[in-house]
Amino acid sequence: MKTVLHRSGERGHAEHGWLNSYHSFSFAGYHDPAKIHFGALRVLNDDTVKAGYGFGKHPHDNMEIVSIPLAGALKHNDSTGREAIIKQNDVQIMSAGSGIAHSEMNASDKNEVKFLQIWIFPKEKNITPRYEQKVFLPQERKNKIQTVVAPDNKDAIWINQDAWLSLTDLEKDFETVYELKNKKDGVYAFVLNGDVTINGQKLNSRDALGISETDKINIKANTGAELLLIEIPMAI
């Protein structure tokens, strides 16, 4: 088993007034040669955007882009003419494919929005750009692993990659096991809140542990805890 530990306080950080962003991997002005990607996982940004602000329209291609609001709501607009509001407990995916331009704005003029922005290298390049979002009920991840993004699960939103994103909300002292879909994959476990122990490694809020060359990971909640698990191909 191989592991890579990313502590919360070691992430890249950008403060732009309207945007407070923490980068788990090299992004924009933050560069760390040891943190370029974890397998096909290229970006995990932990963003807070002030009321009335956001990311103006900008282009992407050949990237799977997942947005997970943690508080507040985002207003999405893209070059296909789609407009949508993404709220807490929603998960959104955009396959940039052959090329798309989009904006992500705080939908409120009073409250900030907090969300995770995740980029994953695609399995197939230059597909027709696509968009999907879905509500995932929080009670369905209480002491359970709730798959929200998958290539093969009708209850999740589809991704153009052999990748699975899951959320879980664990009570104190609850233990569970995540079994990998493919032994050649890795899992990037990101702690949203609380303290956990994963395969013997203690983690706190916003810490992350990348794990590969194993077929399962053991998770114990030392406090009430919420996690995001990203299973991803390690070969790209």
mmCIF file of C-alpha atoms in Angstrom:
data_model
loop_
_atom_site.group_PDB
_atom_site.id
_atom_site.type_symbol
_atom_site.label_atom_id
_atom_site.label_comp_id
_atom_site.label_asym_id
_atom_site.label_seq_id
_atom_site.Cartn_x
_atom_site.Cartn_y
_atom_site.Cartn_z
ATOM 1 C CA MET A 1 0.000 0.000 0.000
ATOM 2 C CA LYS A 2 1.213 3.484 -0.883
ATOM 3 C CA THR A 3 -0.007 6.670 0.782
ATOM 4 C CA VAL A 4 0.502 10.402 0.360
ATOM 5 C CA LEU A 5 -0.563 12.734 3.168
ATOM 6 C CA HIS A 6 -1.763 16.269 2.432
ATOM 7 C CA ARG A 7 -2.392 18.306 5.569
ATOM 8 C CA SER A 8 -4.916 21.134 5.444
ATOM 9 C CA GLY A 9 -2.373 23.789 6.404
ATOM 10 C CA GLU A 10 0.000 22.740 3.621
ATOM 11 C CA ARG A 11 -2.438 23.516 0.798
ATOM 12 C CA GLY A 12 -1.916 26.376 -1.604
ATOM 13 C CA HIS A 13 -3.887 29.503 -0.737
ATOM 14 C CA ALA A 14 -5.168 32.446 -2.743
ATOM 15 C CA GLU A 15 -7.051 35.370 -1.215
ATOM 16 C CA HIS A 16 -8.551 37.756 -3.789
ATOM 17 C CA GLY A 17 -10.990 39.646 -1.586
ATOM 18 C CA TRP A 18 -14.067 38.210 -3.282
ATOM 19 C CA LEU A 19 -12.535 34.700 -3.423
ATOM 20 C CA ASN A 20 -10.799 32.688 -0.707
ATOM 21 C CA SER A 21 -9.431 29.503 -2.244
ATOM 22 C CA TYR A 22 -7.368 26.569 -0.967
ATOM 23 C CA HIS A 23 -5.667 24.296 -3.510
ATOM 24 C CA SER A 24 -4.886 20.649 -2.816
ATOM 25 C CA PHE A 25 -2.896 20.543 -6.083
ATOM 26 C CA SER A 26 -0.889 23.044 -8.125
ATOM 27 C CA PHE A 27 -3.265 25.632 -9.547
ATOM 28 C CA ALA A 28 -2.971 29.151 -10.982
ATOM 29 C CA GLY A 29 -0.244 30.957 -8.992
ATOM 30 C CA TYR A 30 0.375 28.002 -6.657
ATOM 31 C CA HIS A 31 2.914 25.438 -7.832
ATOM 32 C CA ASP A 32 4.315 22.489 -5.916
ATOM 33 C CA PRO A 33 6.081 19.847 -8.043
ATOM 34 C CA ALA A 34 5.058 17.200 -5.496
ATOM 35 C CA LYS A 35 1.383 18.131 -5.860
ATOM 36 C CA ILE A 36 0.561 18.207 -9.552
ATOM 37 C CA HIS A 37 -2.095 15.499 -9.508
ATOM 38 C CA PHE A 38 -3.116 12.225 -7.870
ATOM 39 C CA GLY A 39 -3.662 9.836 -10.735
ATOM 40 C CA ALA A 40 -6.417 11.288 -12.921
ATOM 41 C CA LEU A 41 -7.405 13.788 -10.183
ATOM 42 C CA ARG A 42 -5.961 17.129 -11.288
ATOM 43 C CA VAL A 43 -7.667 19.803 -9.131
ATOM 44 C CA LEU A 44 -9.445 19.936 -5.789
ATOM 45 C CA ASN A 45 -10.131 23.544 -4.837
ATOM 46 C CA ASP A 46 -11.927 24.503 -1.618
ATOM 47 C CA ASP A 47 -13.526 27.849 -2.511
ATOM 48 C CA THR A 48 -15.469 30.528 -0.663
ATOM 49 C CA VAL A 49 -17.009 33.295 -2.816
ATOM 50 C CA LYS A 50 -18.498 36.489 -1.399
ATOM 51 C CA ALA A 51 -22.078 37.514 -2.097
ATOM 52 C CA GLY A 52 -22.570 38.989 -5.551
ATOM 53 C CA TYR A 53 -19.259 37.720 -6.952
ATOM 54 C CA GLY A 54 -18.014 34.717 -8.877
ATOM 55 C CA PHE A 55 -16.059 33.377 -11.830
ATOM 56 C CA GLY A 56 -16.876 35.155 -15.092
ATOM 57 C CA LYS A 57 -17.289 33.211 -18.295
ATOM 58 C CA HIS A 58 -14.105 31.330 -19.241
ATOM 59 C CA PRO A 59 -13.281 28.345 -21.480
ATOM 60 C CA HIS A 60 -12.402 24.706 -20.738
ATOM 61 C CA ASP A 61 -11.793 21.636 -22.853
ATOM 62 C CA ASN A 62 -11.152 17.950 -22.208
ATOM 63 C CA MET A 63 -11.736 17.991 -18.470
ATOM 64 C CA GLU A 64 -14.428 16.532 -16.227
ATOM 65 C CA ILE A 65 -15.394 19.350 -13.820
ATOM 66 C CA VAL A 66 -17.388 18.531 -10.683
ATOM 67 C CA SER A 67 -18.852 21.175 -8.355
ATOM 68 C CA ILE A 68 -20.121 20.284 -4.879
ATOM 69 C CA PRO A 69 -21.717 23.187 -2.942
ATOM 70 C CA LEU A 70 -21.128 22.932 0.813
ATOM 71 C CA ALA A 71 -23.106 26.048 1.783
ATOM 72 C CA GLY A 72 -25.087 28.558 -0.242
ATOM 73 C CA ALA A 73 -25.806 28.306 -3.970
ATOM 74 C CA LEU A 74 -24.042 28.803 -7.310
ATOM 75 C CA LYS A 75 -25.525 30.142 -10.522
ATOM 76 C CA HIS A 76 -24.204 28.298 -13.567
ATOM 77 C CA ASN A 77 -24.284 29.651 -17.113
ATOM 78 C CA ASP A 78 -22.542 28.159 -20.152
ATOM 79 C CA SER A 79 -22.090 28.619 -23.874
ATOM 80 C CA THR A 80 -24.752 26.007 -24.700
ATOM 81 C CA GLY A 81 -27.352 28.392 -23.243
ATOM 82 C CA ARG A 82 -27.844 26.402 -20.064
ATOM 83 C CA GLU A 83 -28.593 28.243 -16.821
ATOM 84 C CA ALA A 84 -28.931 26.439 -13.494
ATOM 85 C CA ILE A 85 -28.780 26.998 -9.740
ATOM 86 C CA ILE A 86 -26.677 24.499 -7.775
ATOM 87 C CA LYS A 87 -27.431 24.245 -4.059
ATOM 88 C CA GLN A 88 -26.138 22.408 -1.017
ATOM 89 C CA ASN A 89 -26.767 18.656 -1.463
ATOM 90 C CA ASP A 90 -26.610 19.071 -5.249
ATOM 91 C CA VAL A 91 -23.692 17.713 -7.263
ATOM 92 C CA GLN A 92 -22.930 19.101 -10.712
ATOM 93 C CA ILE A 93 -20.719 17.734 -13.463
ATOM 94 C CA MET A 94 -19.690 19.392 -16.708
ATOM 95 C CA SER A 95 -17.809 17.448 -19.370
ATOM 96 C CA ALA A 96 -15.897 20.197 -21.155
ATOM 97 C CA GLY A 97 -15.091 17.823 -24.013
ATOM 98 C CA SER A 98 -14.338 19.554 -27.322
ATOM 99 C CA GLY A 99 -14.768 22.961 -25.671
ATOM 100 C CA ILE A 100 -17.192 24.971 -23.569
ATOM 101 C CA ALA A 101 -17.262 28.337 -21.809
ATOM 102 C CA HIS A 102 -19.028 28.773 -18.486
ATOM 103 C CA SER A 103 -19.439 31.046 -15.489
ATOM 104 C CA GLU A 104 -20.042 30.164 -11.837
ATOM 105 C CA MET A 105 -21.437 33.024 -9.765
ATOM 106 C CA ASN A 106 -22.666 33.263 -6.203
ATOM 107 C CA ALA A 107 -26.445 33.061 -6.578
ATOM 108 C CA SER A 108 -26.965 35.276 -3.510
ATOM 109 C CA ASP A 109 -26.338 38.984 -3.017
ATOM 110 C CA LYS A 110 -26.342 38.502 0.774
ATOM 111 C CA ASN A 111 -24.624 35.229 1.670
ATOM 112 C CA GLU A 112 -21.292 33.681 0.706
ATOM 113 C CA VAL A 113 -21.129 30.338 -1.097
ATOM 114 C CA LYS A 114 -18.708 27.549 -0.239
ATOM 115 C CA PHE A 115 -18.031 24.786 -2.727
ATOM 116 C CA LEU A 116 -15.520 22.220 -3.918
ATOM 117 C CA GLN A 117 -14.282 22.453 -7.499
ATOM 118 C CA ILE A 118 -12.824 19.173 -8.760
ATOM 119 C CA TRP A 119 -11.138 18.524 -12.117
ATOM 120 C CA ILE A 120 -10.575 14.997 -13.427
ATOM 121 C CA PHE A 121 -8.787 14.053 -16.647
ATOM 122 C CA PRO A 122 -11.308 12.455 -19.069
ATOM 123 C CA LYS A 123 -11.301 8.910 -20.386
ATOM 124 C CA GLU A 124 -12.258 9.947 -23.910
ATOM 125 C CA LYS A 125 -11.194 13.270 -25.429
ATOM 126 C CA ASN A 126 -13.208 15.707 -27.544
ATOM 127 C CA ILE A 127 -16.659 14.381 -26.661
ATOM 128 C CA THR A 128 -19.661 16.658 -27.115
ATOM 129 C CA PRO A 129 -19.798 18.938 -24.054
ATOM 130 C CA ARG A 130 -22.417 17.827 -21.549
ATOM 131 C CA TYR A 131 -23.885 18.907 -18.210
ATOM 132 C CA GLU A 132 -25.738 17.137 -15.423
ATOM 133 C CA GLN A 133 -26.733 17.852 -11.835
ATOM 134 C CA LYS A 134 -28.688 15.964 -9.218
ATOM 135 C CA VAL A 135 -29.850 16.268 -5.613
ATOM 136 C CA PHE A 136 -28.420 13.688 -3.186
ATOM 137 C CA LEU A 137 -30.351 13.365 0.055
ATOM 138 C CA PRO A 138 -28.093 13.756 3.120
ATOM 139 C CA GLN A 139 -29.886 10.993 5.044
ATOM 140 C CA GLU A 140 -28.711 8.531 2.387
ATOM 141 C CA ARG A 141 -25.091 9.012 3.483
ATOM 142 C CA LYS A 142 -25.601 8.790 7.256
ATOM 143 C CA ASN A 143 -23.220 5.990 8.262
ATOM 144 C CA LYS A 144 -23.307 4.937 4.602
ATOM 145 C CA ILE A 145 -21.142 5.548 1.571
ATOM 146 C CA GLN A 146 -23.240 7.448 -0.976
ATOM 147 C CA THR A 147 -21.919 7.355 -4.554
ATOM 148 C CA VAL A 148 -22.682 10.659 -6.295
ATOM 149 C CA VAL A 149 -20.519 10.443 -9.454
ATOM 150 C CA ALA A 150 -19.858 7.221 -11.379
ATOM 151 C CA PRO A 151 -19.508 5.800 -14.912
ATOM 152 C CA ASP A 152 -21.805 2.869 -14.177
ATOM 153 C CA ASN A 153 -24.402 3.780 -11.529
ATOM 154 C CA LYS A 154 -27.874 4.982 -12.543
ATOM 155 C CA ASP A 155 -28.352 6.605 -9.131
ATOM 156 C CA ALA A 156 -25.263 8.814 -9.597
ATOM 157 C CA ILE A 157 -24.364 11.394 -12.232
ATOM 158 C CA TRP A 158 -22.291 10.100 -15.138
ATOM 159 C CA ILE A 159 -18.599 10.883 -15.659
ATOM 160 C CA ASN A 160 -16.433 10.398 -18.717
ATOM 161 C CA GLN A 161 -13.831 8.477 -16.700
ATOM 162 C CA ASP A 162 -13.574 5.291 -14.654
ATOM 163 C CA ALA A 163 -13.922 7.311 -11.463
ATOM 164 C CA TRP A 164 -16.264 7.206 -8.486
ATOM 165 C CA LEU A 165 -16.955 10.103 -6.090
ATOM 166 C CA SER A 166 -18.688 9.291 -2.824
ATOM 167 C CA LEU A 167 -19.838 11.198 0.246
ATOM 168 C CA THR A 168 -20.284 9.851 3.757
ATOM 169 C CA ASP A 169 -21.459 11.333 7.063
ATOM 170 C CA LEU A 170 -20.321 9.216 10.009
ATOM 171 C CA GLU A 171 -21.282 9.258 13.663
ATOM 172 C CA LYS A 172 -18.557 9.210 16.318
ATOM 173 C CA ASP A 173 -16.875 5.775 16.642
ATOM 174 C CA PHE A 174 -18.603 4.439 13.513
ATOM 175 C CA GLU A 175 -16.362 2.236 11.364
ATOM 176 C CA THR A 176 -16.780 1.353 7.702
ATOM 177 C CA VAL A 177 -14.816 -0.089 4.785
ATOM 178 C CA TYR A 178 -14.556 1.333 1.281
ATOM 179 C CA GLU A 179 -13.835 -1.385 -1.283
ATOM 180 C CA LEU A 180 -12.193 -0.201 -4.504
ATOM 181 C CA LYS A 181 -13.899 -0.946 -7.792
ATOM 182 C CA ASN A 182 -10.511 -1.576 -9.419
ATOM 183 C CA LYS A 183 -7.374 -2.663 -7.549
ATOM 184 C CA LYS A 184 -5.267 -0.533 -9.911
ATOM 185 C CA ASP A 185 -7.095 2.614 -8.768
ATOM 186 C CA GLY A 186 -6.265 4.926 -5.902
ATOM 187 C CA VAL A 187 -8.559 6.737 -3.474
ATOM 188 C CA TYR A 188 -8.131 10.370 -2.464
ATOM 189 C CA ALA A 189 -9.919 10.740 0.886
ATOM 190 C CA PHE A 190 -10.696 14.382 1.753
ATOM 191 C CA VAL A 191 -12.058 15.162 5.227
ATOM 192 C CA LEU A 192 -14.795 17.782 5.009
ATOM 193 C CA ASN A 193 -15.402 17.991 8.754
ATOM 194 C CA GLY A 194 -14.338 16.148 11.892
ATOM 195 C CA ASP A 195 -11.548 13.737 12.777
ATOM 196 C CA VAL A 196 -11.087 10.271 11.298
ATOM 197 C CA THR A 197 -8.534 7.476 11.123
ATOM 198 C CA ILE A 198 -7.995 5.900 7.707
ATOM 199 C CA ASN A 199 -5.798 2.804 7.493
ATOM 200 C CA GLY A 200 -4.115 3.855 10.743
ATOM 201 C CA GLN A 201 -3.520 7.501 9.715
ATOM 202 C CA LYS A 202 -5.245 10.161 11.813
ATOM 203 C CA LEU A 203 -6.779 12.997 9.805
ATOM 204 C CA ASN A 204 -8.471 16.246 10.780
ATOM 205 C CA SER A 205 -10.831 18.596 8.963
ATOM 206 C CA ARG A 206 -9.633 19.417 5.404
ATOM 207 C CA ASP A 207 -6.724 16.937 5.610
ATOM 208 C CA ALA A 208 -6.452 14.430 2.771
ATOM 209 C CA LEU A 209 -4.876 11.029 2.274
ATOM 210 C CA GLY A 210 -4.144 9.505 -1.127
ATOM 211 C CA ILE A 211 -4.079 5.701 -1.003
ATOM 212 C CA SER A 212 -3.099 3.270 -3.754
ATOM 213 C CA GLU A 213 -1.979 -0.336 -4.251
ATOM 214 C CA THR A 214 -4.717 -1.710 -2.000
ATOM 215 C CA ASP A 215 -8.196 -3.138 -2.498
ATOM 216 C CA LYS A 216 -9.930 -1.460 0.446
ATOM 217 C CA ILE A 217 -9.597 1.317 2.983
ATOM 218 C CA ASN A 218 -10.692 1.182 6.607
ATOM 219 C CA ILE A 219 -12.354 4.305 8.002
ATOM 220 C CA LYS A 220 -13.118 5.105 11.635
ATOM 221 C CA ALA A 221 -14.795 8.331 12.778
ATOM 222 C CA ASN A 222 -13.075 9.669 15.892
ATOM 223 C CA THR A 223 -15.727 12.414 16.047
ATOM 224 C CA GLY A 224 -18.764 13.033 13.919
ATOM 225 C CA ALA A 225 -17.187 13.358 10.461
ATOM 226 C CA GLU A 226 -17.967 13.989 6.793
ATOM 227 C CA LEU A 227 -15.725 12.765 3.977
ATOM 228 C CA LEU A 228 -15.383 12.907 0.229
ATOM 229 C CA LEU A 229 -13.854 9.790 -1.342
ATOM 230 C CA ILE A 230 -12.527 10.011 -4.907
ATOM 231 C CA GLU A 231 -11.592 6.699 -6.524
ATOM 232 C CA ILE A 232 -9.522 7.412 -9.584
ATOM 233 C CA PRO A 233 -7.316 5.622 -12.141
ATOM 234 C CA MET A 234 -3.666 6.033 -11.156
ATOM 235 C CA ALA A 235 -2.393 5.546 -14.722
ATOM 236 C CA ILE A 236 -3.077 8.496 -17.034
#
